Coordinates of N, CA, C and O in Angstrom, one line a residue:
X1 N 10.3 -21.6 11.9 CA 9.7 -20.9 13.0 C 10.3 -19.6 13.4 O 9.5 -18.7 13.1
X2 N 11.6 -19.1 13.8 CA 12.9 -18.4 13.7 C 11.8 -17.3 12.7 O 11.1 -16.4 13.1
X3 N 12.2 -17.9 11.2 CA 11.9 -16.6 10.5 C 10.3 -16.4 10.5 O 10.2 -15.2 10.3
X4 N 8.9 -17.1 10.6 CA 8.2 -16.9 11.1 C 7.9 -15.6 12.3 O 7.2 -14.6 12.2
X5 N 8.4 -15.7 12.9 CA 8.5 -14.8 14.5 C 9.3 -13.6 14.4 O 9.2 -12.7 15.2
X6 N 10.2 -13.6 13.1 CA 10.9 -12.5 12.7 C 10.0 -11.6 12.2 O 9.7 -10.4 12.6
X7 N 9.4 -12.7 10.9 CA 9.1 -11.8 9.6 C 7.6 -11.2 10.8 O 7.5 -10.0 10.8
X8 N 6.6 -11.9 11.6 CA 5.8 -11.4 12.0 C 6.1 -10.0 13.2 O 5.4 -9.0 13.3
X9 N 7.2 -10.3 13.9 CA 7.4 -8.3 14.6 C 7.9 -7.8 13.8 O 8.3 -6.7 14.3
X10 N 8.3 -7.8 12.6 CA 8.4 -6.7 11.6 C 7.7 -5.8 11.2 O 8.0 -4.6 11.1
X11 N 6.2 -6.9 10.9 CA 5.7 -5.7 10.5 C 4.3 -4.9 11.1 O 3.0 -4.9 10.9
X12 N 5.2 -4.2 12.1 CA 3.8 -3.1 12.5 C 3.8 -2.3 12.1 O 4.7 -1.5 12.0
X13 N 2.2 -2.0 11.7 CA 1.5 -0.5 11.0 C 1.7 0.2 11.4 O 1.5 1.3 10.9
X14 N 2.3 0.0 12.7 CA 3.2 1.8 13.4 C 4.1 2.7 13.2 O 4.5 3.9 13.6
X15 N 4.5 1.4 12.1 CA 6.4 1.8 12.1 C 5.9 3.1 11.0 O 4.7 3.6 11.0
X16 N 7.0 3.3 10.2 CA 6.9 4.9 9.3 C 7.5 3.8 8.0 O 8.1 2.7 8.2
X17 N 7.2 4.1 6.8 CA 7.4 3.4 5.8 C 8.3 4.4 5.0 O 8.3 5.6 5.2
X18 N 9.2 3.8 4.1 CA 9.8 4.5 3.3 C 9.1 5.0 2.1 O 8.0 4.5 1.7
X19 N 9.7 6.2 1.3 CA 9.2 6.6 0.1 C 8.6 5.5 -0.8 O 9.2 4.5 -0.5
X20 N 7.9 5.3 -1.6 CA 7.9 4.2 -2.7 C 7.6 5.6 -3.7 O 7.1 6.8 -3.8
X21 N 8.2 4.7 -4.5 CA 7.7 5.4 -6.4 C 6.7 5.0 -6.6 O 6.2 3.9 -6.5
X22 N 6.2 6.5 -7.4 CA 4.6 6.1 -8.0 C 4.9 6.6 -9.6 O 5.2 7.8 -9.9
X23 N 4.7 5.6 -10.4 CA 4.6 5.5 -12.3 C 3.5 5.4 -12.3 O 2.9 4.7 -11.5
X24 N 2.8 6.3 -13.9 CA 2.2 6.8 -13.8 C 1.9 5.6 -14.6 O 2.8 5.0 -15.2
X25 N 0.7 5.4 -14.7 CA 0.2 3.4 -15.4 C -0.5 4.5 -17.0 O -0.8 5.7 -17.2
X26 N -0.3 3.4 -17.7 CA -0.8 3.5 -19.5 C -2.1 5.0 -19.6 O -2.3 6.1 -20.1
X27 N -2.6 4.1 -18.8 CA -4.4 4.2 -18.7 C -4.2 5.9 -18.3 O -3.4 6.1 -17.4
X28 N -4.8 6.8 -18.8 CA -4.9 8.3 -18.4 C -5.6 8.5 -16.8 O -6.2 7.5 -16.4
X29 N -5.6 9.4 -16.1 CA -5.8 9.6 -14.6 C -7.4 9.7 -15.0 O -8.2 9.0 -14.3
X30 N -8.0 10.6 -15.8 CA -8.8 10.6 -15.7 C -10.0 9.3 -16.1 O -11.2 9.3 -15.7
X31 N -9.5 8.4 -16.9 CA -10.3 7.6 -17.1 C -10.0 6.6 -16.0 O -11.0 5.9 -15.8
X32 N -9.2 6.3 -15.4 CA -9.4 5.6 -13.9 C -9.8 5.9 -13.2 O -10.0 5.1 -12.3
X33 N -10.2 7.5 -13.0 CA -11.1 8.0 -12.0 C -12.3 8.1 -12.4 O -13.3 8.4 -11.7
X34 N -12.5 7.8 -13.8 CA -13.8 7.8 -13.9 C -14.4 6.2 -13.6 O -15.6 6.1 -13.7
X35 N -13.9 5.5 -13.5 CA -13.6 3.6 -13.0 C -13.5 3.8 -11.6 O -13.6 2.6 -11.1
X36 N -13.4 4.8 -10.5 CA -13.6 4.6 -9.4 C -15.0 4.4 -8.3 O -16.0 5.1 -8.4
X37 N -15.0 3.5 -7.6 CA -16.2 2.6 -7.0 C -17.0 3.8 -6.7 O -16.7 4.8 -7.4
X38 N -17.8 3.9 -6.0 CA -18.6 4.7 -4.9 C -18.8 4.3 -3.7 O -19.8 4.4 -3.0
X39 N -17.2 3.6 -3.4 CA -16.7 3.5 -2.2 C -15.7 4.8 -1.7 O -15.1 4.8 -0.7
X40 N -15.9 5.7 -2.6 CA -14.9 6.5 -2.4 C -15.6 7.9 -1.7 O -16.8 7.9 -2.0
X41 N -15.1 9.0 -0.9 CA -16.0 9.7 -0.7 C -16.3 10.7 -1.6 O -15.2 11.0 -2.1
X42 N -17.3 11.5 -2.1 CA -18.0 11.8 -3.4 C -17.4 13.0 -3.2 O -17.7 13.5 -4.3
X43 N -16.4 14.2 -2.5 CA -15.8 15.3 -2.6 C -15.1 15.7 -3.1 O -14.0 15.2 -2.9
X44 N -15.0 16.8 -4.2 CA -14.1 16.7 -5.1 C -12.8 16.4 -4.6 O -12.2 15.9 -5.6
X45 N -12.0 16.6 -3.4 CA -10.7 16.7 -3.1 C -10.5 14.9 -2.9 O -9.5 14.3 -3.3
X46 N -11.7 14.1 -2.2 CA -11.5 13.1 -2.1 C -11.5 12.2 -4.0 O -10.6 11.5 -4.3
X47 N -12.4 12.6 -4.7 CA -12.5 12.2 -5.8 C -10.8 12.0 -7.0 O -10.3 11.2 -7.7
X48 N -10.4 13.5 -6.3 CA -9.2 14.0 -7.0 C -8.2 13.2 -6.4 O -7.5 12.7 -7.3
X49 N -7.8 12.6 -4.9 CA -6.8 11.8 -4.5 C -7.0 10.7 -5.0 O -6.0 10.1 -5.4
X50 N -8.1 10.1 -5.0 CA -8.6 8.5 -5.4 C -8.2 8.5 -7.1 O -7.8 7.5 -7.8
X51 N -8.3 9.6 -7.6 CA -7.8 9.3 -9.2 C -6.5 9.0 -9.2 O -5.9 8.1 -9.8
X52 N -5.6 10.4 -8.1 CA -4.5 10.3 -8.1 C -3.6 8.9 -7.8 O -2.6 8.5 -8.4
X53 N -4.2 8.1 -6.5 CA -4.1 7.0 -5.8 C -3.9 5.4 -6.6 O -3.1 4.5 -6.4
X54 N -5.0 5.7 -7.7 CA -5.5 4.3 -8.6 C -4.5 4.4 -9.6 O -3.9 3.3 -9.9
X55 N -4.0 5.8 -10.3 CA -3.3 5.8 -11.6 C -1.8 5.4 -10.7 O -0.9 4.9 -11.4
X56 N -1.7 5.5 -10.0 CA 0.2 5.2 -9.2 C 0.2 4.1 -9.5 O -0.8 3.6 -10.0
X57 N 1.0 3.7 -9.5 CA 2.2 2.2 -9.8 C 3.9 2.0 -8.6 O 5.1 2.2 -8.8
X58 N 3.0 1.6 -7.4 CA 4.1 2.0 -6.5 C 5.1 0.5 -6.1 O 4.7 -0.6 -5.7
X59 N 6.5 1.2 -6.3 CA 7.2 0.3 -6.4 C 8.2 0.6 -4.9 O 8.3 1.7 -4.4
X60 N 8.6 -0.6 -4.7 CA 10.0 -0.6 -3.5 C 9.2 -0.2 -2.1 O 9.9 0.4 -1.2
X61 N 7.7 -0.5 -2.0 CA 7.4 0.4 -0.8 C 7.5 -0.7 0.3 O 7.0 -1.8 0.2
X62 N 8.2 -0.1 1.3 CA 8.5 -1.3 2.7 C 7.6 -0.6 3.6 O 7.6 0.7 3.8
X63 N 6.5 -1.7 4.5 CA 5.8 -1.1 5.2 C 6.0 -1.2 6.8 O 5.2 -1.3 7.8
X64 N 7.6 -1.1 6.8 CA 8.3 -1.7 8.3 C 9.4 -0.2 7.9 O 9.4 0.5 6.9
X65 N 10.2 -0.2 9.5 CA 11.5 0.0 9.3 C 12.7 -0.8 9.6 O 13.9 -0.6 9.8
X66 N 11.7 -1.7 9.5 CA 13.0 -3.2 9.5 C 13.7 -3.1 10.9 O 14.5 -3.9 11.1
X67 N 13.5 -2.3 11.7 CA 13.9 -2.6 13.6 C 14.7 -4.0 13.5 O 15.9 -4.1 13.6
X68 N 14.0 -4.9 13.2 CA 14.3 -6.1 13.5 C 15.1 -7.0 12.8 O 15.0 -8.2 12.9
X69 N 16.2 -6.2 12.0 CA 17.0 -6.6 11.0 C 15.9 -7.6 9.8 O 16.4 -8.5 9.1
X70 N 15.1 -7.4 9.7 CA 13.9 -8.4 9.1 C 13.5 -7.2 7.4 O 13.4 -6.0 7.5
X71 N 13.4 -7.7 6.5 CA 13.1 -6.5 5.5 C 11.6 -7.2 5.0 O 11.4 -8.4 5.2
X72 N 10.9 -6.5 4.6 CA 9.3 -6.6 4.2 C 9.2 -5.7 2.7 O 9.1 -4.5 2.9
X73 N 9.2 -6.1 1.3 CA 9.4 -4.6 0.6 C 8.2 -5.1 0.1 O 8.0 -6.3 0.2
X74 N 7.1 -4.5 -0.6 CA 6.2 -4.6 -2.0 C 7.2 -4.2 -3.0 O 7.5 -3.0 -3.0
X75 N 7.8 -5.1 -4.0 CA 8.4 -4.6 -5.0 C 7.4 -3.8 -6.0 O 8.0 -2.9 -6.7
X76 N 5.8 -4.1 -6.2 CA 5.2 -3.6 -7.0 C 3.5 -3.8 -5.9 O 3.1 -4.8 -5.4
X77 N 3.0 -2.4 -6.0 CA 1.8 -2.6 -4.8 C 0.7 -1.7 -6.0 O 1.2 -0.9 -6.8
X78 N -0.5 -1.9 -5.9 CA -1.3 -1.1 -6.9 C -2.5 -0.8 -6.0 O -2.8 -1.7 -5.2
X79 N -3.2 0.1 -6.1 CA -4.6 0.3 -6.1 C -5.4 0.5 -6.7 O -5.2 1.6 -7.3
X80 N -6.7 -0.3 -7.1 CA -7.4 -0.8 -8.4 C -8.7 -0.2 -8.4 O -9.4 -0.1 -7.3
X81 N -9.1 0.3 -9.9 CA -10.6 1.4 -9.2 C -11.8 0.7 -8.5 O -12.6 1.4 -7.9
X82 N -11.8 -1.3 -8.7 CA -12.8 -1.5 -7.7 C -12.2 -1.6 -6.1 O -11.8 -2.7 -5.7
X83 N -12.1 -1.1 -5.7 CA -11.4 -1.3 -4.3 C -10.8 -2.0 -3.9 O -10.7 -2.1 -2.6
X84 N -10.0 -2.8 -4.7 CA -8.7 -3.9 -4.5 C -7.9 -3.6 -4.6 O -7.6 -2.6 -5.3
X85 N -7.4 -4.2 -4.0 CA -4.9 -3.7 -3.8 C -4.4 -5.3 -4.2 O -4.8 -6.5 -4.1
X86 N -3.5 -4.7 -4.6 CA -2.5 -6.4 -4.7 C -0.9 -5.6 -4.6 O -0.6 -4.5 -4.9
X87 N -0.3 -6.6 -4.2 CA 1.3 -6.3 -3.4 C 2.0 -7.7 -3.8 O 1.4 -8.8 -3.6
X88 N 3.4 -7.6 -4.3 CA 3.5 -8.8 -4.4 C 5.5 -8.4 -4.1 O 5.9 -7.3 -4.3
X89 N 6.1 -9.3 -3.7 CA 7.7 -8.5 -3.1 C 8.3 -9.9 -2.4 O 8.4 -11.0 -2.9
X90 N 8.6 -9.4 -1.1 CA 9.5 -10.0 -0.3 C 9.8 -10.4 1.2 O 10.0 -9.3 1.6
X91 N 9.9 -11.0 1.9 CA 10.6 -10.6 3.0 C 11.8 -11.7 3.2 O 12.0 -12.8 2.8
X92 N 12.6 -10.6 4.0 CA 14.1 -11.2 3.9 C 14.6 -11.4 5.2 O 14.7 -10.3 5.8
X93 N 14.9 -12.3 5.7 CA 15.5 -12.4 7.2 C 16.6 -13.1 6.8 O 16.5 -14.0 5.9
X94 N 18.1 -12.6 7.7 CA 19.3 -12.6 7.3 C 19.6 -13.2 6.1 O 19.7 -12.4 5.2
X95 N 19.8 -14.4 5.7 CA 20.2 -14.4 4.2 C 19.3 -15.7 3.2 O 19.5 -16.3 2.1
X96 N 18.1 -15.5 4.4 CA 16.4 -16.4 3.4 C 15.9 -14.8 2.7 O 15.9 -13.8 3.4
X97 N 15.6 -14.9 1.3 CA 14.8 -14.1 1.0 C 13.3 -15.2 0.3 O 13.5 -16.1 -0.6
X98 N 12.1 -14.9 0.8 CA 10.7 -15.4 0.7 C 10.0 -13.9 0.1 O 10.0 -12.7 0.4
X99 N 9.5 -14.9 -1.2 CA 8.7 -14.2 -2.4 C 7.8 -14.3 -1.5 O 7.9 -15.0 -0.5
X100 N 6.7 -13.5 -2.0 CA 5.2 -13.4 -1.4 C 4.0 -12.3 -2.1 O 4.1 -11.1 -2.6
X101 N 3.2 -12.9 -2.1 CA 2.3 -11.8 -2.6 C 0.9 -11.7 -1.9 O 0.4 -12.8 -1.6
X102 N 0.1 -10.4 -1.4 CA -1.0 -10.1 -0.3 C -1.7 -9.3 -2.1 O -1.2 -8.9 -3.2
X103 N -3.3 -9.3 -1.4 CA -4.6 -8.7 -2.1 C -5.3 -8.2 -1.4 O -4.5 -8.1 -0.4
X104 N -6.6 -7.4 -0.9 CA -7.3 -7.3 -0.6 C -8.3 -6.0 -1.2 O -8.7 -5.8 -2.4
X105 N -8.8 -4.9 0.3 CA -9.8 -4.2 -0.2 C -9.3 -3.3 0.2 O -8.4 -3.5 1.0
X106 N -9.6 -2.1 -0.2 CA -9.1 -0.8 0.0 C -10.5 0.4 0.0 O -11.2 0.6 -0.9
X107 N -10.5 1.1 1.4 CA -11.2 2.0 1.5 C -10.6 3.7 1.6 O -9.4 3.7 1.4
X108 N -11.1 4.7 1.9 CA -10.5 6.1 2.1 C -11.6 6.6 3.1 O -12.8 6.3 3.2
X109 N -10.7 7.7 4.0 CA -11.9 8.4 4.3 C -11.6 9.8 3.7 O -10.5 9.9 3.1
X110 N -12.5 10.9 3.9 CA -12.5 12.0 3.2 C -11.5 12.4 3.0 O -11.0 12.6 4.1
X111 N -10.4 12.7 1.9 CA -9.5 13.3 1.8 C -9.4 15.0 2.4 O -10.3 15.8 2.4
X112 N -8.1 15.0 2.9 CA -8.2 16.3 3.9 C -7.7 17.5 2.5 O -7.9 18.7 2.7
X113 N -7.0 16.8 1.0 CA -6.7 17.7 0.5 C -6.6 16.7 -1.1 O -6.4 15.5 -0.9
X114 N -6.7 16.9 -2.0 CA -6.4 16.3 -3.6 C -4.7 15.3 -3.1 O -4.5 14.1 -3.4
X115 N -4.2 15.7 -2.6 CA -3.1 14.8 -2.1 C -2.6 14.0 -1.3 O -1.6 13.2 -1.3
X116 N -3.9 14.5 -0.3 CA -3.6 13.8 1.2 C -4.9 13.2 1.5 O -6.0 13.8 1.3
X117 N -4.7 11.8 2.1 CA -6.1 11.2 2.7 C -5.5 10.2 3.7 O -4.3 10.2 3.7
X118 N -6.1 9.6 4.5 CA -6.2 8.5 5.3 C -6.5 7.6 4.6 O -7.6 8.0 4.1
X119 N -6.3 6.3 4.2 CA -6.5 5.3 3.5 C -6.1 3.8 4.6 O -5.2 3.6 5.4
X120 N -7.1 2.9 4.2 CA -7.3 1.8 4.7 C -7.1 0.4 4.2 O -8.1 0.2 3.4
X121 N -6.6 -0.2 4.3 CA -6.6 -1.2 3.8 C -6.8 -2.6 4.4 O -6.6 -2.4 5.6
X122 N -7.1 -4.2 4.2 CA -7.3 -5.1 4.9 C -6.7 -5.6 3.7 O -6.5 -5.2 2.6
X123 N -6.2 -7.1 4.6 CA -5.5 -8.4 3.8 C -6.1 -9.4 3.9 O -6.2 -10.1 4.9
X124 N -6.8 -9.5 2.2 CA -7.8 -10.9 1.7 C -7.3 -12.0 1.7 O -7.7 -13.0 2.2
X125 N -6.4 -11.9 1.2 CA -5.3 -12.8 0.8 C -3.6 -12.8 0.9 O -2.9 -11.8 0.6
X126 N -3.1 -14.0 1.4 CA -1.6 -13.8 1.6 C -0.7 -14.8 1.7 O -1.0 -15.6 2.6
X127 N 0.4 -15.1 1.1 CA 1.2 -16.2 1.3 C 2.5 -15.8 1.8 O 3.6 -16.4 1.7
X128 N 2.2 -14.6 2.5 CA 3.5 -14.3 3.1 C 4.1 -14.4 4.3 O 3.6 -13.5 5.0
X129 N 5.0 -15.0 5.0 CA 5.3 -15.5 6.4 C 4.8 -14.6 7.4 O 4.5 -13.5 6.9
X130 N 4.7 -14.6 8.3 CA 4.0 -13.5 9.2 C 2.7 -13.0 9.6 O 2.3 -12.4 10.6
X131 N 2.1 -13.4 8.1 CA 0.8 -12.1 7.8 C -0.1 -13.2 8.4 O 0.1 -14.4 8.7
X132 N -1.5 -12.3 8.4 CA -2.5 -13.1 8.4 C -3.5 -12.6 7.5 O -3.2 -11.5 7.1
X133 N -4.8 -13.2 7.2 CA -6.1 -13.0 6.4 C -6.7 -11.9 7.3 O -7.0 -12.5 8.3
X134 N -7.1 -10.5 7.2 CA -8.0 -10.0 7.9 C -7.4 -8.7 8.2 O -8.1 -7.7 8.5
X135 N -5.8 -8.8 8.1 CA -4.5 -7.8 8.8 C -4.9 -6.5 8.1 O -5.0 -6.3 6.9
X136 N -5.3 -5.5 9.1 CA -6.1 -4.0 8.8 C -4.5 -3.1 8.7 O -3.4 -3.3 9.3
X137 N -4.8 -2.3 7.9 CA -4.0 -1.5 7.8 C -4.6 0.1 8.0 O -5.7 0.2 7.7
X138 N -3.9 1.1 8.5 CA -4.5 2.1 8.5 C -3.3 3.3 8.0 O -2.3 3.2 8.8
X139 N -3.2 4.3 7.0 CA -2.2 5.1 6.6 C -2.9 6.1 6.2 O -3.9 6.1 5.6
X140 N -1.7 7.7 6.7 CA -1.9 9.0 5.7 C -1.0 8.8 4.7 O 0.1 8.4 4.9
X141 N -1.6 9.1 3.4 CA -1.1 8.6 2.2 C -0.6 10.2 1.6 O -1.6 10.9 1.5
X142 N 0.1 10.7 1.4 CA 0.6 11.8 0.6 C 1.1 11.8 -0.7 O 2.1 11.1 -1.1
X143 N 0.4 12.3 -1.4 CA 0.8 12.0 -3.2 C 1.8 13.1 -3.5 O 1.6 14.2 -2.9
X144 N 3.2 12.9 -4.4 CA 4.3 14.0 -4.1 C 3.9 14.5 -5.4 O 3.3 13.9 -6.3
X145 N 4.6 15.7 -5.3 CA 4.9 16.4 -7.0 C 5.6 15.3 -7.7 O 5.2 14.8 -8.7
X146 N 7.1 15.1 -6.9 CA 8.0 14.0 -8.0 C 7.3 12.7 -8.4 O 8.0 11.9 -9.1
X147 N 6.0 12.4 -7.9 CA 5.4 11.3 -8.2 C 5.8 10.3 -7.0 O 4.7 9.7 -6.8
X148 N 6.5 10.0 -6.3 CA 6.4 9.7 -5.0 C 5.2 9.7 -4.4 O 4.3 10.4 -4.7
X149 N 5.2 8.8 -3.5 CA 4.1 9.2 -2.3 C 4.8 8.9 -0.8 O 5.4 7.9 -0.8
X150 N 4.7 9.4 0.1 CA 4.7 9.9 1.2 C 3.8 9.2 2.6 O 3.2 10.0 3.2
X151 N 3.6 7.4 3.2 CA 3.2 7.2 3.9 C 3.4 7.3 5.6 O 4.6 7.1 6.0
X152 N 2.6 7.6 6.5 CA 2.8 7.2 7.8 C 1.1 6.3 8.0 O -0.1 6.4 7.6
X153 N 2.2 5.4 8.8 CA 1.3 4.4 9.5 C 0.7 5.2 10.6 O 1.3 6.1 11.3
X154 N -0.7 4.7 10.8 CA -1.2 4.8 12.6 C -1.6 4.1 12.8 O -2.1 4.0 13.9

């Protein structure tokens, strides 16, 4: 219960998330953007971040700042050209660490730039302490030169 009540004030979409790395996956950028839904908005700048978005491979990204001595990481988080995410990592309160893995759907709204969008996400699925089925996410997503990306929650 303890880590229950932990792991859940951890994680608010308010907090500011750290850097995660983005590798660049097998598959060429352009042919996963050509695999992108027509969920996406049809602009070229929005087109160009959603390629950028799908081909990442983002690792280590924690979507807390852990306030609560409580850690939350996706060791490996993806975004997939049909509008699914999968995340699969950890959360750790003082010296339990709980595997866990979330799925869901993933939307965008217009990209303000090829690198920058607002991005959305919901949780379909989850076996992770805290979470629930339905848990909305909302983030400006920044794609870096070093391959990094760059989140704030709102």
């Amino acid at each position: 219960p303890l880590v229950a009540v932990l792991a859940a004030s951890l994680l608010s979409p308010a907090a500011l998330a750290r850097k995660g790395k983005k590798k660049k996956s097998a598959e060429p950028a352009d042919q996963a953007a050509a695999e992108v839904t027509p969920d996406v908005p049809g602009d070229a700048a929005s087109r160009r971040f959603a390629k950028g978005l799908v081909a990442a491979q983002i690792h280590d990204f924690s979507p807390t700042d852990a306030a609560t001595g409580a850690t939350f990481v996706y060791q490996t988080m993806s975004f997939e050209p049909d509008n699914t995410w999968k995340g699969s990592g950890y959360i750790e309160v003082v010296d339990e660490r709980m595997e866990c893995t979330e799925a869901g759907h993933w939307s965008m709204e217009p990209a303000a730039s090829p690198t920058e969008a607002t991005v959305n996400w919901t949780v379909d699925k989850t076996d992770c302490p805290g979470r629930e089925v339905g848990e909305k996410v909302r983030a400006l997503v920044k794609l870096l030169d070093d391959g990094g990306i760059d989140v704030t929650f709102r």
